[in-house]
CSV table of C-alpha atoms and ligand atoms in Angstrom, one decimal:
chain,number,residue,atom,x,y,z
A,1,MET,CA,-10.3,40.9,39.7
A,2,LYS,CA,-6.8,38.8,39.8
A,3,PHE,CA,-4.8,39.4,42.8
A,4,ALA,CA,-2.0,40.4,40.4
A,5,THR,CA,-4.1,43.6,38.5
A,6,LEU,CA,-4.9,44.5,41.7
A,7,SER,CA,-2.0,45.4,42.5
A,8,LEU,CA,-0.9,46.1,39.4
A,9,ALA,CA,-3.6,49.1,38.7
A,10,LEU,CA,-2.6,49.9,42.4
A,11,ALA,CA,1.6,50.3,41.3
A,12,THR,CA,0.1,51.8,37.5
A,13,VAL,CA,-1.9,54.1,39.4
A,14,SER,CA,1.0,54.4,42.2
A,15,ALA,CA,3.6,55.6,39.0
A,16,GLY,CA,1.5,57.4,37.6
A,17,LEU,CA,1.6,55.9,34.6
A,18,ALA,CA,0.6,57.3,31.7
A,19,ALA,CA,-4.0,56.8,30.9
A,20,PRO,CA,-5.2,55.0,27.9
A,21,SER,CA,-5.1,56.4,25.3
A,22,GLN,CA,-7.6,55.8,21.7
A,23,GLY,CA,-5.8,54.7,18.7
A,24,PRO,CA,-6.7,53.8,15.3
A,25,GLY,CA,-8.8,50.6,15.0
A,26,GLY,CA,-8.9,49.7,18.8
A,27,LYS,CA,-7.6,51.6,22.4
A,28,TYR,CA,-4.3,51.0,23.5
A,29,TYR,CA,-3.6,50.3,26.9
A,30,GLY,CA,-0.9,52.3,28.9
A,31,LYS,CA,2.3,50.3,27.2
A,32,ALA,CA,1.4,47.3,26.0
A,33,LYS,CA,1.8,46.7,22.5
A,34,GLY,CA,-0.2,43.7,22.2
A,35,LEU,CA,-2.4,41.2,22.7
A,36,ASN,CA,0.5,39.4,25.4
A,37,ASP,CA,1.4,42.4,27.3
A,38,LEU,CA,-2.7,42.7,27.8
A,39,ALA,CA,-3.1,40.0,29.5
A,40,ARG,CA,0.2,40.1,31.7
A,41,ARG,CA,-1.4,43.4,32.8
A,42,ALA,CA,-4.6,41.5,33.8
A,43,GLY,CA,-3.2,39.2,36.1
A,44,LEU,CA,-2.0,36.1,33.3
A,45,LEU,CA,0.3,34.1,32.7
A,46,TYR,CA,0.5,34.5,28.6
A,47,PHE,CA,-1.6,35.2,26.3
A,48,GLY,CA,-0.4,31.9,23.5
A,49,THR,CA,-0.3,30.7,20.5
A,50,ALA,CA,0.1,27.1,18.8
A,51,VAL,CA,2.8,27.1,16.0
A,52,ASP,CA,2.8,24.5,13.3
A,53,ASN,CA,5.8,23.6,11.1
A,54,PRO,CA,5.1,24.5,8.2
A,55,SER,CA,5.1,27.8,9.2
A,56,LEU,CA,8.0,28.0,10.1
A,57,ASN,CA,9.1,29.0,6.7
A,58,ASN,CA,6.2,32.0,6.4
A,59,SER,CA,8.8,35.4,8.1
A,60,LYS,CA,5.9,37.6,8.0
A,61,TYR,CA,4.4,35.2,10.3
A,62,LEU,CA,7.3,34.4,12.1
A,63,SER,CA,7.3,38.0,13.2
A,64,ILE,CA,3.8,38.7,14.4
A,65,ALA,CA,4.4,34.7,16.4
A,66,TYR,CA,7.9,36.0,17.7
A,67,ASP,CA,6.1,38.9,19.0
A,68,THR,CA,6.2,38.6,22.1
A,69,SER,CA,3.8,42.0,23.0
A,70,GLU,CA,1.6,39.9,21.4
A,71,PHE,CA,1.9,36.1,22.0
A,72,GLY,CA,3.9,35.2,25.5
A,73,GLN,CA,3.8,31.4,25.0
A,74,ALA,CA,3.5,29.0,21.7
A,75,THR,CA,2.3,25.4,21.8
A,76,PRO,CA,3.3,23.1,18.9
A,77,ALA,CA,0.0,22.5,17.1
A,78,ASN,CA,1.8,19.1,16.1
A,79,GLY,CA,5.3,18.5,16.5
A,80,GLN,CA,5.5,17.0,20.1
A,81,LYS,CA,2.4,14.6,18.7
A,82,TRP,CA,3.6,10.6,19.2
A,83,MET,CA,3.6,9.4,15.3
A,84,TYR,CA,6.7,12.5,15.1
A,85,ILE,CA,8.0,11.5,17.9
A,86,GLU,CA,8.3,8.3,17.8
A,87,PRO,CA,7.7,7.0,14.1
A,88,GLN,CA,9.5,3.8,14.9
A,89,ARG,CA,9.2,1.8,19.0
A,90,ASN,CA,11.7,3.3,20.4
A,91,VAL,CA,13.5,5.3,17.5
A,92,PHE,CA,12.8,9.3,18.9
A,93,ASN,CA,13.1,11.7,16.6
A,94,TYR,CA,12.4,15.6,18.5
A,95,THR,CA,13.0,17.7,15.0
A,96,MET,CA,10.3,18.6,14.9
A,97,GLY,CA,9.5,19.7,18.6
A,98,ASP,CA,12.8,21.3,19.4
A,99,ALA,CA,11.7,24.0,15.5
A,100,ILE,CA,9.3,25.0,17.3
A,101,ILE,CA,10.0,24.7,20.9
A,102,LYS,CA,13.9,25.8,21.3
A,103,PRO,CA,13.1,29.3,19.1
A,104,ALA,CA,10.5,30.0,21.6
A,105,LYS,CA,12.4,29.5,25.3
A,106,ASN,CA,15.4,31.2,23.6
A,107,ASN,CA,12.7,33.8,22.8
A,108,GLY,CA,11.7,34.2,25.8
A,109,GLN,CA,8.3,32.7,25.1
A,110,MET,CA,7.0,30.0,27.9
A,111,ARG,CA,5.7,26.8,26.4
A,112,ARG,CA,2.8,24.3,27.3
A,113,CYS,CA,3.6,20.8,25.5
A,114,HIS,CA,1.5,19.1,23.8
A,115,THR,CA,0.6,16.6,23.8
A,116,PHE,CA,1.6,12.7,25.1
A,117,LEU,CA,-1.1,10.4,25.1
A,118,TRP,CA,-4.6,10.8,22.2
A,119,HIS,CA,-6.1,8.6,20.1
A,120,SER,CA,-4.8,10.0,16.8
A,121,GLN,CA,-1.8,10.9,15.1
A,122,LEU,CA,-0.6,8.6,16.4
A,123,PRO,CA,2.1,5.8,14.7
A,124,ASP,CA,1.5,2.4,12.5
A,125,TRP,CA,3.1,0.7,14.5
A,126,LEU,CA,0.8,1.4,17.7
A,127,THR,CA,-2.4,0.8,16.2
A,128,SER,CA,-1.3,-1.7,13.4
A,129,LYS,CA,-0.9,-4.8,15.8
A,130,ASN,CA,-2.3,-5.9,18.9
A,131,TYR,CA,-0.6,-5.1,22.3
A,132,THR,CA,-1.0,-6.8,25.3
A,133,LYS,CA,-2.5,-4.9,28.4
A,134,THR,CA,1.5,-4.9,30.1
A,135,GLU,CA,3.4,-4.3,26.3
A,136,LEU,CA,0.8,-0.9,25.6
A,137,ILE,CA,1.1,0.0,29.9
A,138,SER,CA,4.9,-0.3,29.6
A,139,ILE,CA,5.0,1.7,25.7
A,140,LEU,CA,3.0,4.2,27.2
A,141,GLU,CA,5.8,4.2,29.4
A,142,ASN,CA,8.1,4.4,27.5
A,143,HIS,CA,7.7,7.0,25.8
A,144,ILE,CA,6.4,9.5,28.0
A,145,LYS,CA,9.6,8.9,30.0
A,146,ASN,CA,11.7,10.0,26.2
A,147,GLU,CA,9.9,12.7,25.6
A,148,ALA,CA,9.6,14.3,29.3
A,149,THR,CA,13.5,13.5,29.4
A,150,TYR,CA,14.1,15.2,26.4
A,151,TYR,CA,11.9,18.0,27.1
A,152,LYS,CA,12.3,18.5,30.9
A,153,ASN,CA,13.2,22.2,31.4
A,154,ASP,CA,11.1,23.3,28.0
A,155,CYS,CA,7.4,23.3,29.1
A,156,TYR,CA,5.3,25.1,31.6
A,157,ALA,CA,2.1,22.5,31.4
A,158,TRP,CA,1.9,19.3,29.2
A,159,ASP,CA,-0.9,18.3,28.3
A,160,VAL,CA,-0.7,14.1,29.6
A,161,VAL,CA,-4.3,13.4,27.6
A,162,ASN,CA,-6.0,14.5,25.6
A,163,GLU,CA,-9.8,13.9,24.5
A,164,ALA,CA,-10.5,10.7,26.3
A,165,PHE,CA,-13.9,11.8,26.9
A,166,ASN,CA,-17.1,11.7,25.1
A,167,GLU,CA,-19.9,14.1,24.3
A,168,ASP,CA,-21.8,11.7,27.4
A,169,GLY,CA,-19.1,11.8,29.7
A,170,THR,CA,-18.3,7.8,29.3
A,171,TYR,CA,-14.8,6.7,28.3
A,172,ARG,CA,-13.5,7.6,24.7
A,173,ASN,CA,-13.2,4.0,22.3
A,174,THR,CA,-9.9,4.1,21.5
A,175,LEU,CA,-7.2,1.5,21.9
A,176,TRP,CA,-5.6,2.8,26.0
A,177,LEU,CA,-9.2,1.9,26.3
A,178,TRP,CA,-9.7,-0.8,25.5
A,179,THR,CA,-6.6,-2.7,25.6
A,180,ILE,CA,-5.7,-0.8,28.7
A,181,GLY,CA,-9.1,-0.2,30.5
A,182,PRO,CA,-9.8,3.3,32.6
A,183,GLU,CA,-7.0,2.9,34.9
A,184,TYR,CA,-5.1,4.2,31.4
A,185,LEU,CA,-5.3,7.8,32.5
A,186,GLU,CA,-4.3,7.3,36.1
A,187,TYR,CA,-1.1,5.2,34.3
A,188,ALA,CA,-0.6,8.5,31.9
A,189,PHE,CA,-0.4,10.9,35.0
A,190,LYS,CA,1.4,9.1,37.0
A,191,PHE,CA,4.4,8.3,34.7
A,192,ALA,CA,4.4,12.2,34.0
A,193,ARG,CA,4.8,12.7,37.1
A,194,LYS,CA,7.7,10.3,37.4
A,195,TYR,CA,9.4,12.2,34.5
A,196,THR,CA,8.4,15.6,33.7
A,197,SER,CA,10.0,18.5,36.6
A,198,ARG,CA,8.4,18.7,39.6
A,199,GLN,CA,7.3,22.6,38.6
A,200,THR,CA,6.2,21.1,35.0
A,201,LYS,CA,2.2,21.6,35.4
A,202,LEU,CA,0.0,18.3,34.1
A,203,TYR,CA,-3.1,18.8,32.2
A,204,TYR,CA,-5.7,17.2,31.3
A,205,ASN,CA,-7.3,18.7,27.3
A,206,ASP,CA,-10.8,18.1,25.7
A,207,TYR,CA,-13.2,20.1,23.9
A,208,ASN,CA,-16.8,20.3,23.8
A,209,VAL,CA,-16.6,21.4,28.0
A,210,GLU,CA,-16.6,24.7,28.1
A,211,ARG,CA,-20.4,24.5,29.6
A,212,VAL,CA,-21.2,22.2,32.9
A,213,ASN,CA,-22.8,19.1,30.0
A,214,ASN,CA,-22.3,15.1,31.0
A,215,LYS,CA,-18.1,15.6,29.9
A,216,SER,CA,-17.0,18.2,31.7
A,217,ILE,CA,-18.7,16.2,34.5
A,218,ALA,CA,-16.8,13.5,33.9
A,219,ILE,CA,-14.1,14.9,34.0
A,220,ALA,CA,-14.8,16.9,37.3
A,221,LYS,CA,-15.7,13.1,38.1
A,222,MET,CA,-12.2,11.7,37.1
A,223,VAL,CA,-10.7,14.9,39.3
A,224,ARG,CA,-11.8,14.1,42.0
A,225,ASP,CA,-11.4,10.2,42.1
A,226,PHE,CA,-7.3,10.5,41.2
A,227,GLN,CA,-7.4,13.1,44.0
A,228,ARG,CA,-9.1,10.6,46.6
A,229,LYS,CA,-6.6,8.5,45.2
A,230,GLY,CA,-3.4,10.2,45.2
A,231,VAL,CA,-3.4,10.6,41.7
A,232,PRO,CA,-1.8,13.9,40.1
A,233,ILE,CA,-3.3,16.4,37.7
A,234,ASP,CA,-2.1,20.0,38.4
A,235,GLY,CA,-4.9,21.7,35.9
A,236,VAL,CA,-7.9,20.8,32.9
A,237,GLY,CA,-7.1,23.1,29.7
A,238,PHE,CA,-10.2,23.8,28.0
A,239,GLN,CA,-9.8,23.7,24.2
A,240,ALA,CA,-12.4,25.8,22.6
A,241,HIS,CA,-12.7,26.2,19.9
A,242,PHE,CA,-16.2,27.7,18.7
A,243,LYS,CA,-19.1,29.0,15.8
A,244,THR,CA,-19.4,32.8,15.3
A,245,GLY,CA,-22.9,32.8,17.4
A,246,SER,CA,-23.0,29.4,19.1
A,247,THR,CA,-20.3,29.8,21.8
A,248,PRO,CA,-21.6,29.2,25.5
A,249,SER,CA,-22.1,32.1,27.5
A,250,TYR,CA,-19.4,34.4,30.0
A,251,GLU,CA,-21.6,32.3,32.6
A,252,GLU,CA,-21.6,28.7,30.5
A,253,GLN,CA,-17.4,29.4,30.1
A,254,VAL,CA,-17.1,30.4,33.9
A,255,ALA,CA,-19.6,28.3,36.3
A,256,SER,CA,-17.2,24.9,33.8
A,257,MET,CA,-14.4,26.1,35.1
A,258,LYS,CA,-15.3,26.6,38.3
A,259,GLN,CA,-16.0,23.0,38.5
A,260,PHE,CA,-12.3,22.4,38.4
A,261,THR,CA,-11.0,25.4,40.5
A,262,LYS,CA,-12.9,24.5,43.2
A,263,LEU,CA,-11.2,21.4,43.6
A,264,GLY,CA,-7.8,23.4,43.7
A,265,LEU,CA,-6.9,22.9,39.7
A,266,GLU,CA,-6.3,25.7,37.6
A,267,VAL,CA,-7.5,25.9,34.1
A,268,ALA,CA,-7.0,27.5,30.5
A,269,ILE,CA,-8.2,28.9,27.4
A,270,THR,CA,-5.5,26.1,25.0
A,271,GLU,CA,-7.3,25.4,21.9
A,272,LEU,CA,-9.1,28.8,21.1
A,273,ASP,CA,-10.6,29.8,18.1
A,274,VAL,CA,-14.3,30.3,16.6
A,275,ARG,CA,-15.5,29.7,13.3
A,276,THR,CA,-17.6,31.3,10.7
A,277,LEU,CA,-19.0,29.6,8.0
A,278,LEU,CA,-18.3,31.9,5.1
A,279,PRO,CA,-18.7,33.5,3.6
A,280,ASP,CA,-18.0,36.2,6.1
A,281,SER,CA,-19.7,40.4,6.1
A,282,ALA,CA,-19.0,42.5,9.1
A,283,GLU,CA,-22.6,41.9,10.8
A,284,LYS,CA,-20.3,38.0,11.0
A,285,GLN,CA,-16.9,39.8,12.4
A,286,ALA,CA,-18.7,41.7,15.2
A,287,GLN,CA,-19.9,38.3,16.5
A,288,GLN,CA,-17.1,36.7,16.6
A,289,ALA,CA,-15.7,39.4,18.5
A,290,LYS,CA,-18.0,39.5,20.8
A,291,ASP,CA,-17.5,35.8,20.4
A,292,TYR,CA,-13.7,35.8,21.5
A,293,ALA,CA,-13.7,38.6,24.1
A,294,ASN,CA,-16.5,36.5,26.1
A,295,THR,CA,-14.2,33.8,26.5
A,296,VAL,CA,-11.6,35.8,27.6
A,297,LYS,CA,-13.0,37.5,30.1
A,298,ALA,CA,-14.0,34.0,31.1
A,299,CYS,CA,-10.5,33.0,31.9
A,300,LYS,CA,-9.2,37.1,32.8
A,301,ASP,CA,-11.9,36.2,36.0
A,302,THR,CA,-11.7,33.6,36.6
A,303,ASP,CA,-8.9,33.0,39.7
A,304,ASP,CA,-6.4,29.8,38.5
A,305,CYS,CA,-7.2,31.1,34.7
A,306,VAL,CA,-3.7,30.4,34.5
A,307,GLY,CA,-4.2,32.2,30.3
A,308,VAL,CA,-4.9,32.1,26.6
A,309,THR,CA,-4.3,30.0,23.3
A,310,VAL,CA,-5.7,31.1,20.3
A,311,TRP,CA,-5.3,27.5,17.5
A,312,ASP,CA,-3.3,29.6,15.9
A,313,PHE,CA,-3.7,33.7,14.3
A,314,TRP,CA,-3.6,33.7,11.0
A,315,ASP,CA,-5.8,31.6,8.6
A,316,PRO,CA,-4.2,30.0,6.1
A,317,VAL,CA,-3.2,27.8,8.6
A,318,SER,CA,-6.1,27.8,10.7
A,319,TRP,CA,-7.3,24.1,10.8
A,320,VAL,CA,-10.9,24.4,10.5
A,321,PRO,CA,-11.1,24.4,6.8
A,322,ASP,CA,-9.9,21.5,6.7
A,323,VAL,CA,-12.4,19.2,8.6
A,324,PHE,CA,-15.7,22.2,8.2
A,325,PRO,CA,-15.5,22.6,4.7
A,326,GLY,CA,-17.6,25.8,4.2
A,327,GLU,CA,-16.0,27.9,7.7
A,328,GLY,CA,-13.3,29.9,7.7
A,329,VAL,CA,-11.8,33.0,8.9
A,330,ALA,CA,-11.4,31.5,12.9
A,331,CYS,CA,-8.4,33.5,14.2
A,332,LEU,CA,-7.5,36.9,15.2
A,333,TRP,CA,-5.7,37.4,12.1
A,334,SER,CA,-7.3,37.4,8.5
A,335,ALA,CA,-5.3,36.6,5.3
A,336,ASN,CA,-4.0,40.1,4.6
A,337,TYR,CA,-2.2,39.9,7.8
A,338,THR,CA,-5.1,42.6,8.9
A,339,LYS,CA,-6.5,42.3,12.5
A,340,LYS,CA,-9.9,42.0,12.6
A,341,PRO,CA,-12.7,43.3,14.9
A,342,ALA,CA,-12.1,40.5,17.1
A,343,TYR,CA,-8.3,41.8,17.3
A,344,TYR,CA,-9.4,44.4,19.2
A,345,ALA,CA,-12.0,42.8,21.4
A,346,VAL,CA,-10.1,41.0,22.8
A,347,ALA,CA,-7.8,43.4,23.7
A,348,ASP,CA,-10.5,45.7,24.9
A,349,VAL,CA,-11.2,43.1,27.5
A,350,LEU,CA,-7.9,42.2,28.0
A,351,GLY,CA,-7.6,45.9,28.6
A,352,GLU,CA,-10.8,46.8,30.7
A,353,ASP,CA,-9.5,47.2,33.9
A,354,ASP,CA,-7.1,49.4,33.6
B,1,LIG,O1,-3.9,21.6,14.5
B,1,LIG,C1,-3.9,20.1,14.4
B,1,LIG,C2,-3.8,20.1,12.5
B,1,LIG,O2,-3.1,20.1,11.9
B,1,LIG,C3,-3.8,18.2,12.5
B,1,LIG,O3,-4.2,18.2,11.1
B,1,LIG,C4,-5.0,17.8,13.7
B,1,LIG,C5,-4.5,16.5,13.8
B,1,LIG,O4,-5.6,15.6,13.9
B,1,LIG,O5,-4.9,18.6,14.4
B,1,LIG,C6,-4.8,19.4,14.6
B,1,LIG,O6,-5.2,20.6,16.2
B,1,LIG,C7,-5.5,19.3,17.0
B,1,LIG,C8,-5.5,19.2,18.5
B,1,LIG,O7,-4.0,18.7,18.9
B,1,LIG,C9,-6.1,19.0,19.9
B,1,LIG,N1,-7.3,20.0,19.6
B,1,LIG,C10,-8.2,19.4,17.9
B,1,LIG,C11,-7.2,20.4,17.1
B,1,LIG,C12,-7.3,20.9,16.0
B,1,LIG,O8,-8.2,19.6,15.3
C-alpha cells in the first residue's frame, strides 16, 4: 500500500465518509466518480489517456477526455512528434502539440509529453540526407532545446527517448545509432535536462519490457551506466501494448518495474491497451477485463509507479486496427461509448483498498 493510500484510508475513517456502495454494472467508491478519482485515492498521481488531434472535433469524445474524474493526465498521441514539431530544419510548429497540451493544462490535467527522440515519424529533411555525427548531435540539441523551452512549464514528464532497444537487448538500428553511436541516448537526456524545467521528469519509454527479459535488462543496464556517469534519468515508461489472454502476469510486471524502482527511478504505465482478435465476445471481454486490471494493480502495488495512461480510451480512434488487421476493441470504452467490463475491472482494482 502506498503511503498516500494509508493516510487517505485513515482520513476516510476519521471523517466517517460513506462506505463503498454497489452501483449497477460496477462498484462506486465513496465520492470517487471515475478512474482518476479512484487512482488518486489509491495513491497514484493520475489515471490518464492519450489524445490524438483528430479527436478534438468530437464533442462526445471530449466530454470524457476532459472529465477530470476519469482522466487526470493527457498525453499527445502524435502532436509533439518530430515530423509535426520541426517539419523543416529549424522551423518549429507547435500547433498540434498545443491543441492537446493547452486545454489539458487549462482543465487542471497533468501532461506527459511525448516524445523528443524516436526513430519513427521523423520529417523527410532528417531521413533523406546523410548528416555527419557532429551535425546530427547539433540537430538533436536544437530540436530538444526549442521544444523543451517552448513547453518548459507544461510537462510533468517528457519521454526523452522512445523505443531504442531491440527485443534481444541490442540497440535498435536507427539513424541515431548509425550516425552518432549509442551515446546518442546520453546526449538526448543531457540536452533534455539542460532545457526542461528542473521538476520535469525525464523518461525512457518502451514496449515489451513488462517482463524481466533481454530488453528490460538492457534498459536497466543503461540506467546503471547513466547513473555511474552522471547522465540524468528519472523514470522508465512501460508502454503495455497487450493482447487479450497473453499479457505478462501481475508478478512479472511487478518484477520488471522493480528493476528500475530499486535504482531510485519512478516508473509509469504509459500506453496501456489490450487488443482482441475479432470478433469480440463476452468471454474475450471478461479476459480483457482481467488483463487490464492486472496491469493497473501491478502499478498500484508498486511503490514509485506513479500512474497509468491508456493509449486512448475509445475504440474508433485506437491505433490497433491500422497496425494489426483483424484485431481491435482494445480500449475501455466501446464505439457506442459504453464502458466495457475492463473499465469496471480497473475501477474495482483501484478501489479495492477503500
Ligand atoms: O498512436 C500513434 C498512432 O496514431 C501513430 O500512427 C503511430 C505511428 O507509429 O504512433 C502511435 O503511437 C505510438 C507511440 O507514439 C509510441 N509507442 C507505440 C504507439 C502505438 O504505435
